[in-house]
mmCIF file of C-alpha atoms in Angstrom:
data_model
loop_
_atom_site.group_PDB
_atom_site.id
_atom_site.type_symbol
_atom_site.label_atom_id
_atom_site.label_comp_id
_atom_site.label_asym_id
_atom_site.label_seq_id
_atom_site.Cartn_x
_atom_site.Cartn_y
_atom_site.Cartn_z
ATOM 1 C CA UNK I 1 131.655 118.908 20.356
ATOM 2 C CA UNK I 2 134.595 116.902 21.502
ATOM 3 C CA UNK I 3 134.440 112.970 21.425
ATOM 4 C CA UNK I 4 134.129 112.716 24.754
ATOM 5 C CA UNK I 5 131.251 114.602 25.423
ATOM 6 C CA UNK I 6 129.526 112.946 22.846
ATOM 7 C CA UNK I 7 129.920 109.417 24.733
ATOM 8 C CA UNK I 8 128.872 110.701 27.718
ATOM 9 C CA UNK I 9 125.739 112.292 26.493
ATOM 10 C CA UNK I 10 124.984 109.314 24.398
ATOM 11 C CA UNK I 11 125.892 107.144 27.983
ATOM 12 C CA UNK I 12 123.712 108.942 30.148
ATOM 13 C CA UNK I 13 120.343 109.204 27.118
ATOM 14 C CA UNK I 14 121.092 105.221 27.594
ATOM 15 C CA UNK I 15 120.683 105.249 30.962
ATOM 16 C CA UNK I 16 117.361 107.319 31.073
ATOM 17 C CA UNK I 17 116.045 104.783 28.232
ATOM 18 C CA UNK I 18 116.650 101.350 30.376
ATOM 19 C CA UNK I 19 115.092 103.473 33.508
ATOM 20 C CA UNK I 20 111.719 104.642 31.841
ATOM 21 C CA UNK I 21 111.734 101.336 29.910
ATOM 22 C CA UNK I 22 112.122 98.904 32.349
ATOM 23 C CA UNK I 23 110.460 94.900 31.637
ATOM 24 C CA UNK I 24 107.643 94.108 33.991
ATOM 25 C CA UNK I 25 109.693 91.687 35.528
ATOM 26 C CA UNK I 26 112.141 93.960 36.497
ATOM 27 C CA UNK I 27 110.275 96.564 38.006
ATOM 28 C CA UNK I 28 110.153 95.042 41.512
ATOM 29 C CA UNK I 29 113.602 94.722 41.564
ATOM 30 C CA UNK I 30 114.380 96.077 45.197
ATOM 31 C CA UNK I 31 111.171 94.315 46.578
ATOM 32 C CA UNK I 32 111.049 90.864 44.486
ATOM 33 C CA UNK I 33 114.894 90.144 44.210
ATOM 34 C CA UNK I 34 116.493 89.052 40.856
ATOM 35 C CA UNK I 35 113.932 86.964 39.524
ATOM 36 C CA UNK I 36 111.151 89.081 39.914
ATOM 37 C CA UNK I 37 109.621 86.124 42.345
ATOM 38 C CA UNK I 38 108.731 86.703 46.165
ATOM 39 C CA UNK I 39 110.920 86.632 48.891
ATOM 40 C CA UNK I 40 111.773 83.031 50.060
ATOM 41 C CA UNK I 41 109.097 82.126 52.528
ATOM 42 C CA UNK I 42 110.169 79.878 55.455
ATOM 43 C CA UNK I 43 107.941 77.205 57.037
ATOM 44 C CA UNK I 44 109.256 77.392 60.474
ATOM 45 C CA UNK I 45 106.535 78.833 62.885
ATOM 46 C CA UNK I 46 106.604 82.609 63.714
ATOM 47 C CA UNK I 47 107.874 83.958 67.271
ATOM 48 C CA UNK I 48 107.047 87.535 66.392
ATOM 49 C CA UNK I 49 103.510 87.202 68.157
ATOM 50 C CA UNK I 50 101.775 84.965 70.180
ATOM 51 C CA UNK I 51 100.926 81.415 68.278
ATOM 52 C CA UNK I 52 97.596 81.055 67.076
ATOM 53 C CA UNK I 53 95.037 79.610 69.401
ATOM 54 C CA UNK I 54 93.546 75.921 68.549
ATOM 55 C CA UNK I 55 90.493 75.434 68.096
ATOM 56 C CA UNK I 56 88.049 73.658 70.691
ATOM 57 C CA UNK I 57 86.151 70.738 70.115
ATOM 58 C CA UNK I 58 82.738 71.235 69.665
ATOM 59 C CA UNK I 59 80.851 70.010 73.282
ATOM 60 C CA UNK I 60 77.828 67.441 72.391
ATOM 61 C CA UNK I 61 74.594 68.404 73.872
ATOM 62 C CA UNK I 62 73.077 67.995 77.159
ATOM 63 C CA UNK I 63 70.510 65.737 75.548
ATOM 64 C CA UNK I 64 70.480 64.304 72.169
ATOM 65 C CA UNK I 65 67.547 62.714 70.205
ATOM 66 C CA UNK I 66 68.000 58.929 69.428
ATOM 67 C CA UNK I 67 65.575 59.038 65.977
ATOM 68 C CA UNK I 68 62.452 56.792 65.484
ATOM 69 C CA UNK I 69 61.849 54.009 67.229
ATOM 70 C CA UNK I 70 60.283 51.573 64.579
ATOM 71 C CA UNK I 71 58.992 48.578 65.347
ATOM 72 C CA UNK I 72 61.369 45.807 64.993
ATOM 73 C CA UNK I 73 60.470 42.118 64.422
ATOM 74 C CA UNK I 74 62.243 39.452 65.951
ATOM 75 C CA UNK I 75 64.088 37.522 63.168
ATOM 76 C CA UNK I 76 65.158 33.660 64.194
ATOM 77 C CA UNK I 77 68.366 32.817 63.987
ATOM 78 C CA UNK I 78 69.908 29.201 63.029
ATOM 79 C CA UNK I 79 69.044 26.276 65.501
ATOM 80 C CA UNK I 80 71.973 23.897 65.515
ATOM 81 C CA UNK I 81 73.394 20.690 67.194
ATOM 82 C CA UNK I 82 75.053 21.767 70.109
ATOM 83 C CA UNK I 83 76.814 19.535 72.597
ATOM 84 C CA UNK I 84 76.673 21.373 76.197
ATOM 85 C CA UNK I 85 76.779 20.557 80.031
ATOM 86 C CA UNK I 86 74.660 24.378 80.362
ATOM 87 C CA UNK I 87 71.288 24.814 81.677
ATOM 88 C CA UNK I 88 68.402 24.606 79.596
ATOM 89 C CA UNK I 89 68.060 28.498 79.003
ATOM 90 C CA UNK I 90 71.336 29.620 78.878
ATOM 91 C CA UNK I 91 73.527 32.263 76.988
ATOM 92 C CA UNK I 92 76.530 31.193 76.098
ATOM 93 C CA UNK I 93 79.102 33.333 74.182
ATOM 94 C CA UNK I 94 81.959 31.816 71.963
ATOM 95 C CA UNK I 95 84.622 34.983 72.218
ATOM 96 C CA UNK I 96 86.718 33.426 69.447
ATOM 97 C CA UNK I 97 84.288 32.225 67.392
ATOM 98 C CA UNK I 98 81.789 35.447 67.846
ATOM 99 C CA UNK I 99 78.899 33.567 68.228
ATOM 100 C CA UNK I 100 75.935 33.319 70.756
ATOM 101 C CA UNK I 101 74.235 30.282 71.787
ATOM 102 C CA UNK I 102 70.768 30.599 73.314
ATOM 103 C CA UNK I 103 70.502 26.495 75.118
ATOM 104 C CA UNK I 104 67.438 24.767 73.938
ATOM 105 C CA UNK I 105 68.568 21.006 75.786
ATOM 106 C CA UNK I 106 71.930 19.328 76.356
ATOM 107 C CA UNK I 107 72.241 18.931 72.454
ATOM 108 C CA UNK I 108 70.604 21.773 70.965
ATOM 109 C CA UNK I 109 70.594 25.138 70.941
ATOM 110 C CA UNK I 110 70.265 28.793 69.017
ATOM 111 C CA UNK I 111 72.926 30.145 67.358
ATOM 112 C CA UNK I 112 73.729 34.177 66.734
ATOM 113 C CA UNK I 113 76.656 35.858 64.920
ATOM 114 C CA UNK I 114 77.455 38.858 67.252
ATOM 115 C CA UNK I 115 80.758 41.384 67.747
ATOM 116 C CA UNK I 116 82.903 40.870 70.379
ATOM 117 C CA UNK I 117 85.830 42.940 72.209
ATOM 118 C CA UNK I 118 88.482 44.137 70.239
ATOM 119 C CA UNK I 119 91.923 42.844 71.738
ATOM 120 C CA UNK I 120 92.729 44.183 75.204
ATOM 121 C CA UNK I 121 88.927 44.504 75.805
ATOM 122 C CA UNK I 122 87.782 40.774 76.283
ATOM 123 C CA UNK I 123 86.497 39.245 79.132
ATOM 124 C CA UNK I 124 85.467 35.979 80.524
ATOM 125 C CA UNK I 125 83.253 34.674 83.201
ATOM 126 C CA UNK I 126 79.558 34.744 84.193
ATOM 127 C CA UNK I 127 76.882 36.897 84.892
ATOM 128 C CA UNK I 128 72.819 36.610 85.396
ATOM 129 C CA UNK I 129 70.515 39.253 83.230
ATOM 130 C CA UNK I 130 69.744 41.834 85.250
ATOM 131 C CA UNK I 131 66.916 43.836 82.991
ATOM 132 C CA UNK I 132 65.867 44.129 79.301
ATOM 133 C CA UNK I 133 65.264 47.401 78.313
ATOM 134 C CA UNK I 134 63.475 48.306 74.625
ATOM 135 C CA UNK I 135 65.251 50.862 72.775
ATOM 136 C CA UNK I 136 67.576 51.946 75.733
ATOM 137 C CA UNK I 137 69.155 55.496 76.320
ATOM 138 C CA UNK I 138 72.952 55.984 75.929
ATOM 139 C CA UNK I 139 74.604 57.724 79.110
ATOM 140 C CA UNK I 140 78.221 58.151 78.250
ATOM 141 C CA UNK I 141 80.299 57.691 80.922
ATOM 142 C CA UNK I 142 82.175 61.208 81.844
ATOM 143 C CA UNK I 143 85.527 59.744 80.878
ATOM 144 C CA UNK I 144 84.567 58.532 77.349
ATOM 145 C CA UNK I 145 82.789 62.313 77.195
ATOM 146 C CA UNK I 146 85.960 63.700 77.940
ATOM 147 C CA UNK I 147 87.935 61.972 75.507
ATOM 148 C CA UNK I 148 85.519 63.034 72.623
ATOM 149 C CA UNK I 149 83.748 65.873 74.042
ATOM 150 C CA UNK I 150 81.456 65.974 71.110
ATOM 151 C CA UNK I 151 79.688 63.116 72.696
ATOM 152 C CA UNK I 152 76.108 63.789 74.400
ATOM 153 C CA UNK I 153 75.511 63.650 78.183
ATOM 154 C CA UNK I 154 72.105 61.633 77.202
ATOM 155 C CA UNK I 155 71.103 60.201 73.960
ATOM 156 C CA UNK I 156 67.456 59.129 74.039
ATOM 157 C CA UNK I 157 66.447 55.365 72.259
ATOM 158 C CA UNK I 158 66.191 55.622 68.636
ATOM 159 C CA UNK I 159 67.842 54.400 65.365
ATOM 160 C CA UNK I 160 70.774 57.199 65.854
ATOM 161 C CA UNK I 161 71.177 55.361 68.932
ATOM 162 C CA UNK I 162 74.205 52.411 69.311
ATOM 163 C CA UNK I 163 72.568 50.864 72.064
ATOM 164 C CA UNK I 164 69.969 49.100 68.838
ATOM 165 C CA UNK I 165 66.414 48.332 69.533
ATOM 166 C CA UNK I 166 67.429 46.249 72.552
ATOM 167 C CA UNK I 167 69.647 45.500 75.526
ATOM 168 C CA UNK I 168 69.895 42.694 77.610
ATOM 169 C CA UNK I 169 72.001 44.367 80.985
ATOM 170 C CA UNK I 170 74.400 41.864 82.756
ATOM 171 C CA UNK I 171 74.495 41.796 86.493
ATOM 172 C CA UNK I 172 75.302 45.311 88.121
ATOM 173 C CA UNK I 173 78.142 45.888 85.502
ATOM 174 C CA UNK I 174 78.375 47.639 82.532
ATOM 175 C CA UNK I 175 78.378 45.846 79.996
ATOM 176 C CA UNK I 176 75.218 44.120 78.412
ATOM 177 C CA UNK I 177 74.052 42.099 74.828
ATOM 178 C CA UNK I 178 72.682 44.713 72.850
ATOM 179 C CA UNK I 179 71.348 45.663 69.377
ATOM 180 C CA UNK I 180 73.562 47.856 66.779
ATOM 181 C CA UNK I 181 72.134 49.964 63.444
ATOM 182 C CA UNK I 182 76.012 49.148 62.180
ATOM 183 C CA UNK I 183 75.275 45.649 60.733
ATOM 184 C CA UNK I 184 78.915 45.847 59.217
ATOM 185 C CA UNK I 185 80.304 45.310 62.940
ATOM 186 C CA UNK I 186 78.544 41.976 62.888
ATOM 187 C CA UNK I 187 80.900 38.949 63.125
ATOM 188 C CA UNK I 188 83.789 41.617 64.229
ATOM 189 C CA UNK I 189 86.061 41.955 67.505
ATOM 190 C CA UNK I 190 85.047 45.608 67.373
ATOM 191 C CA UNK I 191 83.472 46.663 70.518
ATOM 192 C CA UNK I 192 84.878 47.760 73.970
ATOM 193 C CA UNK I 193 83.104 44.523 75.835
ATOM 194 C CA UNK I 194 79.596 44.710 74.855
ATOM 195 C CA UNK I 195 78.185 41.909 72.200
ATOM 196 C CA UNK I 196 75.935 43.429 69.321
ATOM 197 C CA UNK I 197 73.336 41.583 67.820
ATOM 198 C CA UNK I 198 71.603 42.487 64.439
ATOM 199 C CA UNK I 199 67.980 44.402 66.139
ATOM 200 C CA UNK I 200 66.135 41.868 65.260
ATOM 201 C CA UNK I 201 68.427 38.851 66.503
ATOM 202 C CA UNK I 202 68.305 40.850 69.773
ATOM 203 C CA UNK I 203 64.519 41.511 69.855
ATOM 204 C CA UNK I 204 64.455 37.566 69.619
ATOM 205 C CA UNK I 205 67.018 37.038 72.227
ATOM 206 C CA UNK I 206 65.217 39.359 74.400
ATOM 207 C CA UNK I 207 61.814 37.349 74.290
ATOM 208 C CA UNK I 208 63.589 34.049 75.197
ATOM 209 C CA UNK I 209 65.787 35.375 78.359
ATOM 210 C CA UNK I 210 64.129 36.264 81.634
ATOM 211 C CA UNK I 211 65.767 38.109 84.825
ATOM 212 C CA UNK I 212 67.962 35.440 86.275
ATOM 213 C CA UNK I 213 68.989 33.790 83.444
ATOM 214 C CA UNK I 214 72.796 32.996 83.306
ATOM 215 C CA UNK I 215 75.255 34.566 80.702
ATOM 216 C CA UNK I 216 78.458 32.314 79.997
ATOM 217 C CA UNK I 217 81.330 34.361 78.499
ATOM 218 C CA UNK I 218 83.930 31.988 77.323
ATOM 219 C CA UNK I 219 87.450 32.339 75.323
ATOM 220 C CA UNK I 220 86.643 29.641 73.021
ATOM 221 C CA UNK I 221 84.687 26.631 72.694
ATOM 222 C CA UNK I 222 86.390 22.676 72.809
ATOM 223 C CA UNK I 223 87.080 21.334 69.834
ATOM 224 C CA UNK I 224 85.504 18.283 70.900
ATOM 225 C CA UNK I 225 83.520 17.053 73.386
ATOM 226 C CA UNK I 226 81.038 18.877 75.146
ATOM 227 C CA UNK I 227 81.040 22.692 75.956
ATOM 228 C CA UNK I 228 80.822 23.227 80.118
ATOM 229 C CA UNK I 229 80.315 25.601 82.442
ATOM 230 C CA UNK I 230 83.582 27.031 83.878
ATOM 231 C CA UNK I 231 84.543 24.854 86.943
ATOM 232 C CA UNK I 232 82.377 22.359 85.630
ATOM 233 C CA UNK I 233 79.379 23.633 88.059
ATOM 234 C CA UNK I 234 76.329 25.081 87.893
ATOM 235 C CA UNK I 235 76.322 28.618 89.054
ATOM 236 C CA UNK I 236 74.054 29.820 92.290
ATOM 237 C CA UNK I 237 71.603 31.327 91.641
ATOM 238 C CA UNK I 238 71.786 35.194 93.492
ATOM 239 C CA UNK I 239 68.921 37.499 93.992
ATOM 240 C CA UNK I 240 68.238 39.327 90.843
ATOM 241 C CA UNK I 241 65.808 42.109 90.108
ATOM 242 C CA UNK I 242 62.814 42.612 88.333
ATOM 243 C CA UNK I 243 63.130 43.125 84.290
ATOM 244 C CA UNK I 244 62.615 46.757 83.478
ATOM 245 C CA UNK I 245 61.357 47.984 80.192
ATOM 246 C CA UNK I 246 61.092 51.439 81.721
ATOM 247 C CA UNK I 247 64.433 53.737 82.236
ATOM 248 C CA UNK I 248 67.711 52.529 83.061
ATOM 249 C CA UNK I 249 69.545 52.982 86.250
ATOM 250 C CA UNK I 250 71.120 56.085 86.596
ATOM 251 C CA UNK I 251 74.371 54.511 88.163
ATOM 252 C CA UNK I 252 74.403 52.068 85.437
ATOM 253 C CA UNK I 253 75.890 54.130 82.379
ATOM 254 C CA UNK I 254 74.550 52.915 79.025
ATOM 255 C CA UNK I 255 78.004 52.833 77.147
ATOM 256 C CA UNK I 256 80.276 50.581 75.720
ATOM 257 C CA UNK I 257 83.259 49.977 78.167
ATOM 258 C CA UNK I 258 86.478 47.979 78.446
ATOM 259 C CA UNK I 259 87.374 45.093 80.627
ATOM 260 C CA UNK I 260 90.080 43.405 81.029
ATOM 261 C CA UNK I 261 90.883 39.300 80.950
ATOM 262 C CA UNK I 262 90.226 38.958 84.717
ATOM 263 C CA UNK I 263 86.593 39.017 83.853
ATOM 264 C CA UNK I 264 83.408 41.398 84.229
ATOM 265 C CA UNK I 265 84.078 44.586 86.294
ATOM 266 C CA UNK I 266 87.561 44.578 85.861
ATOM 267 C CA UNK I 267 87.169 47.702 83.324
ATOM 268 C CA UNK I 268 89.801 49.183 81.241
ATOM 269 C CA UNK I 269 89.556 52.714 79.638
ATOM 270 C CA UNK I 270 87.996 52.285 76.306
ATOM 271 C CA UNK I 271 89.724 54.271 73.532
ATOM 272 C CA UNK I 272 88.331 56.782 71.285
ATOM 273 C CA UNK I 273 88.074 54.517 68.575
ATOM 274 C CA UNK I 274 85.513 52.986 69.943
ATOM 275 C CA UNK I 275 83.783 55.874 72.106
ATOM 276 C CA UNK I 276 80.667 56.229 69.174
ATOM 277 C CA UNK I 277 80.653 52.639 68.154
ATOM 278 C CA UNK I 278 79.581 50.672 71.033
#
């Protein structure tokens, strides 16, 4: 057998070997590439079929159960020197300082830590107390339920509730002095215009005030001298109604809202933030 048909037998017996012996990682070669790896994969977003749909937010229920409704104490806050020009009987409410003062004479008075408006949600000025209501149901208003749709139409009183054990309702607006089960909020500029109180500050609050009774919502405080009324007046005194510990008013809402510096009823849109922690 000539040389050269030696070679090429011994050349092509080669061949077969290396095809029927082939190392794993080679196998794939026409599907894997080189390397035996995947194809590269890209990140960019595929426009071979119609982009996947996002999901929807669940919808909160129609009506939502607030929890228990223990019985809460009233717990007594401090009772400090307090130099004022206010009615005997007053609230007055130190923005800046996040306190509440409950008048007991010209130099005396109760003292609360409470949350205030985070910044673009303060207000100043004066309203009467409209109602107290005991463990109060939440109504969301329809634009804080569509910004978190999760939200109930209607959550009934209870401890799941961030209206507290208590709320004290200001005037036809809004906005109100109310109870919170998040303590942490306390002594905070957290809230979307309402003031919390600690439940049992509020239950205490709540046995003091009486329909009529004036609410002072001030910036600050002087640093000296006495604290007055804005104007330096005492307010009129309007027709007010009746305290209610039964239902809210339907028109009233029971959430949280804005307002902006130009005083009560001047209402911004509260953001979402804020939409479950009144």
């Amino acid at each position: 057998m000539s040389g050269v048909r030696v070679s090429a037998l011994v050349l092509g017996a080669g061949f077969l070997m290396v095809g029927s012996a082939a190392p794993v990682s080679a196998q794939g070669l026409s599907q894997y590439g080189m390397w035996g790896s995947g194809p590269p994969t890209s990140r960019s977003p595929s426009f071979l079929g119609a982009a996947p749909a996002a999901p929807q937010a669940a919808r909160g229920a129609e009506l939502a159960q607030g929890g228990g409704r223990p019985s809460i104490s009233p717990k007594s806050p401090k009772r400090v020197s307090f130099d004022n020009r206010f009615e005997p009987g007053s609230v007055v409410i130190d923005t800046a300082g996040r306190k509440l003062y409950y008048t007991l004479s010209q130099n005396s008075a109760y003292v609360y830590p409470v949350a205030v408006g985070r910044q673009g949600f303060t207000w100043t000025g004066m309203e009467r107390v409209s109602r107290v209501q005991s463990w109060p149901d939440w109504h969301p208003p329809a634009e804080m339920r569509r910004r978190d749709p999760r939200l109930p139409v209607k959550m009934t009183g209870g401890v799941r509730n961030p209206l507290g054990a208590k709320a004290i309702y200001l005037g036809n607006t809004l906005y109100r002095i109310h109870g919170t089960n998040e303590t942490r909020s306390i002594g905070t500029a957290s809230s979307s215009g309402c003031f919390r109180m600690h439940n049992g500050h509020v239950v205490h609050l709540a046995g003091l005030v009486d329909a009529g009774a004036p609410v002072y919502v001030m910036r600050s405080l002087p640093k000296s001298g006495p604290a007055t009324p804005p104007g330096g007046s005492k307010p009129k005194q309007p027709a007010v109604q009746e305290v209610s510990v039964e239902s809210p008013a339907p028109t009233a809402g029971d959430a949280d809202t804005g307002a902006g510096e130009n005083g009560a009823g001047a209402a911004e849109p509260a953001d979402a933030a804020d939409d479950q922690a009144i």
